[in-house]
XYZ file of C-alpha atoms in Angstrom:
561
model
C -43.328 -1.303 -20.471
C -41.570 -0.511 -24.092
C -38.108 0.491 -24.038
C -38.257 3.873 -25.796
C -36.351 7.096 -25.863
C -37.559 10.415 -25.371
C -36.301 13.888 -25.873
C -37.368 16.038 -22.976
C -37.294 19.958 -22.894
C -37.583 21.775 -20.039
C -39.096 25.104 -21.203
C -38.987 27.144 -18.077
C -38.320 29.975 -19.835
C -41.531 30.148 -21.777
C -44.236 32.639 -20.647
C -47.910 31.184 -20.057
C -48.945 33.288 -23.074
C -46.680 31.334 -25.489
C -48.326 28.162 -24.018
C -51.494 29.106 -24.392
C -51.114 30.239 -28.099
C -49.391 27.029 -28.632
C -53.347 25.314 -28.495
C -53.809 26.903 -31.638
C -50.844 25.393 -33.482
C -51.413 21.950 -35.550
C -51.321 18.885 -33.354
C -47.948 17.761 -32.223
C -45.851 21.186 -32.912
C -43.539 22.278 -30.191
C -43.378 25.645 -29.062
C -39.841 26.391 -30.687
C -41.110 25.215 -34.183
C -44.695 27.607 -33.547
C -43.123 30.062 -36.150
C -43.023 27.796 -39.044
C -46.990 26.913 -38.696
C -48.335 30.510 -37.877
C -49.338 30.929 -41.729
C -52.856 29.936 -42.411
C -52.444 30.095 -46.163
C -49.515 28.205 -46.869
C -46.769 25.918 -45.180
C -43.174 25.874 -46.495
C -41.306 22.510 -45.393
C -39.113 23.465 -42.914
C -36.031 21.735 -44.298
C -36.850 22.467 -47.825
C -38.680 25.904 -47.819
C -38.736 26.108 -51.797
C -41.746 23.293 -51.353
C -44.779 25.064 -50.222
C -48.069 23.205 -49.411
C -51.522 23.951 -48.387
C -52.413 24.237 -44.886
C -54.893 21.545 -45.170
C -52.098 19.481 -45.996
C -50.802 19.699 -42.815
C -51.350 16.365 -40.575
C -53.242 14.974 -43.370
C -51.542 11.786 -42.803
C -49.400 11.972 -45.962
C -45.804 12.468 -45.861
C -45.178 15.257 -48.419
C -42.086 17.243 -47.302
C -38.876 15.129 -47.369
C -37.902 16.216 -43.821
C -41.524 15.136 -42.464
C -42.334 18.704 -41.076
C -45.803 18.467 -42.635
C -46.869 15.780 -40.177
C -45.915 17.013 -36.703
C -49.078 14.998 -35.395
C -49.375 11.985 -37.064
C -46.981 8.582 -37.950
C -47.284 9.300 -41.588
C -43.291 10.071 -41.584
C -42.226 7.884 -38.681
C -39.946 6.221 -41.120
C -38.080 9.522 -40.897
C -37.953 9.667 -37.139
C -34.533 10.222 -35.750
C -35.951 8.517 -32.459
C -36.804 5.206 -34.503
C -34.494 2.694 -35.643
C -32.880 2.998 -39.096
C -34.496 1.145 -41.763
C -34.138 0.594 -45.514
C -36.132 3.142 -47.599
C -35.630 3.077 -51.321
C -35.570 6.808 -53.119
C -34.205 8.421 -50.125
C -30.703 10.058 -50.596
C -28.987 7.619 -47.922
C -31.124 4.636 -49.043
C -32.476 4.499 -45.618
C -34.522 6.267 -43.112
C -31.333 8.019 -41.625
C -32.730 11.165 -43.377
C -32.442 14.652 -41.976
C -35.584 15.302 -40.062
C -36.894 18.529 -39.121
C -38.834 17.702 -36.269
C -37.611 15.685 -33.158
C -40.959 13.913 -32.420
C -44.343 14.601 -31.340
C -44.750 17.190 -28.955
C -46.793 16.302 -25.765
C -47.310 19.744 -23.749
C -47.935 17.339 -20.630
C -49.482 20.315 -18.768
C -48.542 19.829 -14.941
C -45.301 18.110 -15.955
C -42.661 18.312 -18.362
C -43.290 18.771 -22.232
C -41.423 16.177 -23.994
C -41.121 14.706 -27.553
C -42.494 11.252 -28.381
C -41.312 9.201 -31.432
C -43.782 9.292 -34.134
C -44.076 5.455 -34.252
C -45.975 5.686 -31.183
C -48.714 8.280 -32.282
C -52.050 7.116 -32.725
C -50.939 3.383 -32.005
C -53.467 2.464 -29.854
C -51.112 2.588 -26.663
C -51.284 5.103 -24.058
C -47.919 5.904 -23.625
C -48.013 7.531 -20.152
C -44.262 7.373 -19.523
C -43.644 9.464 -22.684
C -46.878 11.291 -23.009
C -48.806 11.440 -19.856
C -51.516 14.075 -21.039
C -52.668 11.223 -23.554
C -52.190 13.622 -26.794
C -50.418 11.059 -28.436
C -53.770 9.223 -29.177
C -57.519 9.909 -29.992
C -57.041 12.048 -32.911
C -59.318 10.282 -34.946
C -62.635 8.458 -35.105
C -62.518 5.559 -33.046
C -59.170 6.072 -31.805
C -58.175 5.205 -28.181
C -58.814 8.064 -25.654
C -56.030 8.345 -22.918
C -57.016 10.537 -19.900
C -54.584 13.171 -18.553
C -52.439 11.746 -15.883
C -50.064 14.426 -15.865
C -51.188 15.792 -12.545
C -50.287 12.545 -10.701
C -47.522 11.597 -12.570
C -45.826 15.124 -12.649
C -46.503 15.257 -8.756
C -44.677 11.863 -8.186
C -41.961 12.865 -10.645
C -41.330 16.410 -8.605
C -41.485 14.254 -5.607
C -38.657 11.660 -6.675
C -36.671 14.786 -8.596
C -36.875 16.444 -5.052
C -35.595 13.198 -3.347
C -32.876 13.099 -5.995
C -31.781 16.666 -5.545
C -31.884 16.290 -1.922
C -29.626 13.298 -2.007
C -27.469 14.892 -4.660
C -26.847 17.883 -2.214
C -26.067 15.460 0.802
C -23.694 13.874 -1.312
C -21.955 17.166 -2.651
C -21.843 18.026 1.133
C -20.312 14.889 2.259
C -17.725 15.190 -0.614
C -17.115 18.799 0.746
C -16.280 17.216 4.057
C -14.055 14.619 2.448
C -12.198 17.131 0.693
C -11.721 19.267 3.736
C -10.475 15.971 5.434
C -8.028 15.289 2.539
C -6.927 18.975 2.777
C -6.122 18.624 6.446
C -4.261 15.213 5.960
C -2.239 16.785 3.224
C -1.444 19.809 5.076
C -0.145 17.344 8.195
C 1.943 15.663 5.589
C 3.452 19.217 4.511
C 3.974 20.013 8.398
C 5.408 16.595 8.746
C 7.942 17.393 5.806
C 8.874 20.839 7.183
C 9.546 19.267 10.760
C 11.630 16.469 9.470
C 13.652 19.252 7.292
C 14.220 20.912 10.502
C 15.178 18.120 12.735
C 17.507 16.845 9.828
C 19.106 20.119 9.618
C 19.673 20.139 13.278
C 21.062 16.281 13.471
C 23.273 17.243 10.525
C 24.546 20.220 12.883
C 24.693 17.800 15.893
C 26.523 15.184 13.709
C 29.330 17.629 12.779
C 29.512 18.922 16.271
C 29.985 15.041 17.286
C 32.460 14.289 14.756
C 34.705 17.317 15.924
C 34.152 16.244 19.402
C 34.896 12.571 18.533
C 38.250 13.516 16.999
C 39.263 15.710 19.875
C 38.614 13.088 22.677
C 40.169 10.256 20.116
C 43.418 12.837 20.218
C 43.528 13.750 23.468
C 42.906 10.017 24.682
C 45.483 8.583 22.216
C 48.510 9.421 24.487
C 47.176 7.982 27.469
C 47.818 4.489 28.858
C 44.541 2.573 28.683
C 44.032 -0.644 31.197
C 43.685 -3.666 29.225
C 44.714 -7.117 28.078
C 48.224 -6.318 26.246
C 47.929 -2.440 26.783
C 50.187 0.111 28.662
C 53.413 -0.240 27.110
C 56.019 -3.231 26.754
C 55.715 -4.318 30.562
C 51.625 -4.263 29.904
C 52.326 -6.426 26.661
C 54.560 -8.601 28.543
C 51.930 -9.009 31.301
C 49.337 -9.853 28.815
C 51.020 -12.415 26.852
C 52.239 -14.138 30.136
C 48.688 -14.322 31.347
C 47.421 -15.617 27.893
C 50.489 -18.103 28.219
C 49.649 -19.575 31.348
C 45.977 -19.937 30.599
C 46.823 -21.909 27.486
C 49.020 -23.960 29.393
C 46.210 -24.535 32.064
C 43.835 -25.536 29.260
C 46.359 -27.966 27.826
C 46.906 -29.748 31.290
C 43.084 -30.109 31.638
C 42.838 -31.822 28.253
C 46.172 -34.051 28.957
C 44.397 -35.002 32.374
C 41.325 -35.997 30.586
C 43.106 -37.939 28.100
C 44.920 -39.623 30.933
C 42.024 -40.899 32.720
C 40.778 -42.335 29.488
C 43.733 -44.467 28.966
C 44.030 -45.376 32.213
C 40.275 -46.857 31.877
C 41.607 -48.748 28.846
C 44.532 -50.214 30.617
C 42.430 -51.411 33.541
C 40.052 -53.171 30.869
C 43.058 -54.821 29.132
C 44.489 -56.050 32.578
C 41.489 -57.604 33.760
C 41.144 -59.529 30.353
C 44.534 -60.677 30.610
C 44.469 -61.642 34.371
C 41.126 -63.829 33.633
C 43.266 -65.519 30.642
C 45.799 -66.438 32.839
C 43.459 -67.795 35.880
C 41.534 -69.909 33.611
C 43.874 -71.115 30.729
C 44.809 -74.823 30.889
C 48.344 -75.434 31.843
C 48.341 -79.092 30.551
C 47.637 -77.772 26.974
C 50.766 -77.922 25.196
C 50.692 -74.566 23.428
C 54.209 -72.774 23.568
C 52.479 -69.507 22.161
C 50.111 -69.325 25.131
C 52.558 -70.401 27.971
C 54.655 -67.440 26.630
C 51.959 -64.934 26.694
C 51.095 -65.973 30.204
C 54.939 -65.555 31.287
C 55.186 -61.921 29.788
C 51.789 -61.100 31.808
C 52.893 -62.320 35.155
C 56.495 -60.092 34.332
C 54.387 -57.171 33.310
C 52.298 -57.240 36.569
C 55.087 -57.597 38.874
C 56.954 -54.782 37.393
C 53.712 -52.247 37.136
C 53.016 -52.859 40.957
C 56.405 -51.300 41.938
C 55.562 -47.911 39.679
C 52.500 -47.072 41.809
C 54.544 -44.963 44.167
C 55.830 -42.535 41.317
C 52.251 -41.705 40.333
C 51.235 -37.810 40.437
C 48.487 -37.107 42.899
C 45.376 -35.964 41.157
C 45.115 -33.294 44.110
C 48.379 -31.628 42.857
C 46.967 -31.521 39.177
C 43.704 -29.665 40.465
C 45.660 -27.217 42.561
C 47.436 -26.193 39.447
C 44.163 -26.067 37.430
C 42.727 -23.503 39.572
C 41.947 -19.860 38.214
C 44.149 -17.329 39.022
C 43.366 -14.883 41.646
C 44.232 -13.508 45.029
C 43.876 -17.125 46.935
C 45.682 -19.292 44.291
C 48.070 -19.041 41.165
C 49.081 -15.547 40.291
C 47.205 -12.441 40.977
C 47.409 -10.821 37.690
C 45.914 -7.613 38.893
C 48.930 -6.583 40.565
C 50.937 -6.599 37.622
C 48.376 -5.292 35.250
C 47.824 -1.723 37.320
C 50.335 0.631 35.908
C 52.015 -1.511 33.787
C 53.181 1.119 31.278
C 56.292 2.680 29.695
C 55.817 5.991 31.801
C 55.633 3.963 35.126
C 58.951 5.855 36.155
C 57.550 9.070 35.319
C 54.241 8.652 37.062
C 56.310 7.510 40.324
C 58.170 10.545 39.943
C 55.103 12.724 39.874
C 54.279 11.397 43.116
C 57.257 13.218 44.846
C 56.433 16.528 43.237
C 54.053 19.342 43.916
C 50.399 18.897 42.626
C 50.618 22.025 39.930
C 54.062 20.685 38.864
C 52.853 17.111 38.572
C 49.811 18.196 36.460
C 52.307 20.539 34.042
C 54.431 17.504 33.463
C 51.608 14.945 33.114
C 50.307 17.355 30.371
C 53.544 17.662 28.665
C 54.061 14.015 28.499
C 50.596 13.480 26.978
C 51.102 16.025 24.423
C 54.473 14.483 23.377
C 53.063 11.196 23.573
C 50.362 12.135 21.010
C 52.804 14.136 18.788
C 55.037 11.124 18.625
C 52.074 8.869 17.661
C 51.140 11.148 15.032
C 54.349 11.348 13.595
C 54.825 7.584 13.578
C 57.444 7.439 16.551
C 55.132 5.390 18.831
C 52.498 2.585 18.108
C 49.004 3.718 18.530
C 47.126 1.845 20.962
C 45.545 -0.916 18.773
C 42.054 -2.181 18.827
C 38.615 -0.915 20.023
C 39.076 -2.904 23.144
C 41.607 -0.832 24.673
C 39.946 2.488 24.123
C 38.984 4.584 26.951
C 35.341 5.022 27.977
C 35.255 8.397 26.847
C 36.237 7.485 23.297
C 33.728 4.846 23.158
C 30.929 7.150 24.288
C 31.972 9.681 21.793
C 31.808 7.215 19.021
C 28.675 5.758 20.138
C 26.934 9.304 20.373
C 28.168 9.845 16.863
C 26.705 6.441 15.465
C 23.426 7.394 17.284
C 23.367 10.713 15.610
C 24.330 8.994 11.905
C 21.429 6.346 12.556
C 18.964 9.172 13.492
C 19.805 10.819 10.091
C 19.315 8.076 7.926
C 16.027 7.174 9.835
C 14.825 10.751 9.220
C 16.022 10.840 5.892
C 13.954 7.726 4.950
C 11.059 9.098 6.572
C 11.350 12.471 4.660
C 11.312 10.462 1.302
C 8.199 8.666 2.059
C 6.203 11.783 3.106
C 7.640 13.713 0.037
C 6.337 10.452 -2.023
C 3.142 10.637 -0.276
C 2.676 14.377 -1.206
C 3.442 13.794 -4.920
C 1.289 10.719 -5.248
C -2.225 10.998 -7.338
C -4.945 11.009 -4.880
C -7.549 12.075 -7.559
C -9.390 15.496 -7.797
C -9.138 17.794 -4.741
C -6.801 14.949 -3.260
C -10.141 13.612 -2.113
C -8.988 9.935 -1.877
C -6.229 10.879 0.756
C -9.385 10.826 3.055
C -9.896 7.274 2.115
C -6.622 5.912 3.206
C -6.737 2.841 5.300
C -10.413 2.139 4.688
C -12.342 -0.554 2.956
C -16.030 -1.319 1.669
C -17.215 -4.709 0.839
C -20.328 -6.688 -0.180
C -21.690 -10.148 -0.333
C -22.181 -11.890 -3.898
C -22.937 -15.650 -3.842
C -20.318 -17.680 -2.131
C -17.711 -14.741 -2.166
C -17.413 -11.507 -0.107
C -15.614 -8.903 -2.457
C -13.645 -6.357 -0.545
C -12.277 -2.682 -2.107
C -9.660 -1.419 0.014
C -9.175 2.356 -1.091
C -5.992 3.306 -2.976
C -4.635 -0.138 -1.763
C -5.853 -3.644 -3.104
C -9.312 -5.589 -4.080
C -10.018 -8.875 -2.558
C -11.891 -11.831 -2.977
C -12.739 -13.837 0.143
C -14.531 -17.289 0.232
C -17.300 -17.730 2.442
C -16.347 -21.406 2.589
C -12.840 -20.826 4.333
C -10.663 -21.252 1.235
C -8.722 -18.116 2.048
C -8.690 -14.886 0.446
C -7.561 -13.946 -3.142
C -5.794 -10.909 -4.235
C -7.643 -9.498 -7.184
C -5.225 -6.522 -7.668
C -3.089 -3.972 -6.161
C -3.638 -0.100 -6.581
C -1.831 1.351 -9.684
C -3.382 4.790 -10.819
C -6.554 6.834 -10.925
C -8.035 7.121 -14.534
C -10.937 8.518 -16.119
C -13.314 6.713 -18.831
C -16.540 7.401 -20.404
C -19.464 5.250 -19.062
C -22.565 4.810 -21.261
C -25.171 2.684 -19.413
C -29.148 3.780 -18.896
C -29.791 5.139 -15.650
C -31.212 2.412 -13.155
C -34.535 2.788 -11.246
C -32.704 2.560 -7.904
C -30.007 5.214 -8.916
C -27.348 2.792 -8.139
C -25.726 3.036 -11.713
C -23.017 4.429 -13.687
C -25.126 6.283 -16.352
C -23.527 8.308 -18.998
C -20.347 10.645 -18.853
C -16.954 10.594 -17.485
C -16.450 8.378 -14.561
C -13.402 8.096 -12.181
C -11.945 4.797 -12.640
C -9.175 3.161 -10.015
C -7.341 0.581 -11.571
C -5.735 -2.346 -9.559
C -3.583 -4.851 -11.222
C -0.533 -7.512 -10.373
C -3.128 -9.689 -8.475
C -2.890 -13.160 -7.654
C -2.329 -15.320 -10.852
C -5.483 -17.165 -11.982
C -5.121 -21.158 -12.809
C -3.829 -21.349 -16.227
C -4.388 -17.809 -16.519
C -2.935 -14.153 -16.110
C -2.674 -12.145 -13.014
C -5.687 -10.853 -11.700
C -6.590 -7.370 -12.202
C -9.900 -5.091 -11.255
C -11.441 -1.845 -12.464
C -13.407 0.173 -10.000
C -15.777 2.363 -11.604
C -17.233 5.201 -9.254
C -20.497 7.177 -9.429
C -22.066 9.695 -7.204
C -23.839 8.515 -3.995
C -24.366 9.674 -0.284
C -22.265 6.765 1.360
C -19.493 4.439 -0.032
C -21.233 1.106 -1.261
C -20.296 -1.660 -3.815
C -23.241 -2.004 -5.984
C -22.208 -4.708 -8.416
C -19.306 -7.150 -9.021
C -18.941 -8.680 -12.420
C -16.023 -10.556 -14.434
C -16.247 -9.153 -18.036
C -13.508 -11.468 -18.920
C -11.316 -14.216 -17.136
C -9.844 -12.551 -14.025
C -10.628 -9.378 -15.180
C -13.219 -7.848 -12.800
C -15.291 -4.816 -12.815
C -16.723 -3.090 -9.551
C -19.366 -0.478 -9.434
C -19.082 1.897 -6.161
C -21.237 4.770 -5.188
C -19.233 7.265 -3.170
C -19.766 10.884 -2.412
C -15.921 11.225 -3.846
C -17.358 10.796 -7.548
C -20.159 13.702 -6.753
C -19.774 16.741 -8.912
C -21.677 20.188 -8.235
C -25.613 19.880 -8.209
C -26.960 20.133 -11.559
C -30.343 21.824 -11.841
C -32.764 20.059 -14.251
C -32.443 20.614 -17.908
C -32.473 18.925 -21.212
C -32.460 14.986 -20.766
C -32.181 12.637 -23.588
C -32.443 9.038 -23.348
C -31.803 7.038 -26.715
C -33.367 3.652 -26.879
C -30.810 2.485 -29.314
C-alpha cells in the first residue's frame, strides 16, 4: 500500500440537500468550494479572479489557472498539489511546485464513510486507492479507464467499528485517569493531614520541652543541696572514705601483680639451680681447670646458705587472704563507712532527738542554706553526673527524650513539606504511581520503569542490573510520529516526558540517562525501548496518566512527507 497523505474533512454540518446538489458540480469539487463553480457561463480562477475561463475549460486536462483551480477532477495540475512532493518548476514564481494551490486535492464524497481529499497525483492513475477514496471516484473518468467499485459501505462500517472501539477505549482510559487523579488527591490530602498533625505534635512537644526544662532546673536546684551516696561524695569524710577505698584497691592490685612476678622469677631460679646442680655432679674433678673448680665451690656455698632461708618465706595462704575482696566477711566493710558519710552527719544525728515537725523544718532550712552556699560559690557542688540523684537523672532523661522527639518530628515534617511541593505532573497524578513499576522484555534484557524513581536494565543471563537513570523532573516535548495501526504510538502533539538522569556510567562513556515518553492507553504498558545514542535511552509507555478529555472526531490530517 502506498504511503500517502490525506486531508479528511468531516462535514457533519452539511445538509442532505447540499450533498445532493454537489452531484451537479464538476468532478472533484469539494462542498466548501461549490460557490466558485455554480456559474455555467464562465469560471474565474479562485486565486486569480482576473483570469476568466469558459466553463468548458474546467477539467479539460489542461492547467490554465496558476492556482490549478480549473482542474479539480484531473491530474493536470498535480505538480501544484500541496500534498505532493515539491519539485522544480521553471516559470513558476518560486521556481518550484511550491506554489499556492487553491484546492487541497481531489474531493471524494465517500458516501457511507467520510469525505476526503486525495492528492491529484493519484487521480486516474489506474490504481483504486480505497484507503483514500473508497467510492472509487478518483478513477474511470475517461474511456478505457479503470473502474473501481464503491466500497465505502464495508470500509465505512469497519472504520466506524474501529472508531467506536477507539472511542470506548479512550473513554475507559479517561475514566481510569479520573480514578488516578482522585487517588492522587486523596494521597495529597493525607500528606496535608500529616503535616497538620506533625505541626500540632511539634507544638505540644515544644511546650512539653519547656515544661521539662523548668522541671529539670527545679529538680537540679532542689537536689543540689542534698548529700548523694556514691564513691567520693558526701563531704570530706565521704571523700576520704572514697580515696581510702580506691587506695586499698590499687595496693591489692599491685600485690597481685608482684605475686605473679615472684612466681615467674622463682621458676627461673629453679631452672638455673637445676642446671648448676647437674654441672657440679657431672664435671671431671681431675680436669685441672681453676675456673671450673671455683664455680663449683661458689655453687656449693650458695646451695648451703639458700637451704637455711626457707623458714623465712611468706606463706601463699597469707597473701591470698590479703587479696580477697573487701566485704562483710573479709577485709574492710566499706558500706558501713559510706552510709551517712557527710559533713552534715552531726546535724542529722541531732535531728534524730527532735520531734518530727522540728526535724523536717531544720532539714529543709539546711538544704536551702546549702543550695544558697553552692549557688554563691561558698561550697563546691556535687561534681560529675555519677553522683546525681535518681530524680535528677530521670528529669534529664525525660528532657533528652523530648528533644529527640522534636528532632525526629521536625525531620518528618520537612520531608512531608518537600513531598507536597514536589512536581507530580498535571493534577498531581503521578503521586498515585509512587512505589509502582512496569517492565517489558526486549531481547536479552528486561527493562523496568519505576515511576518517579529510576529506570533499570536487567540482564536475563544473570549479569546483574544496570541503573539507566534516576528521576529528575517532569517535562513536555513535541512528538511527531505517524499513528500506528495497533494504536501503541506517540502520534503527534505535546507529550509528557519523564527525565531520568545520572544513571550508572557506561564503559568509556557518560552516565546513562533515559527519557520516558508517555501516551494515552487504558493500562500501564512499556511499548518500546530504544537507544538513540550511546547510553541515552528512550522508553515509550502507554498509561492512563497521559490521557486527556475525549476528543470528538473532526478534521484529521496525515502528511506523507
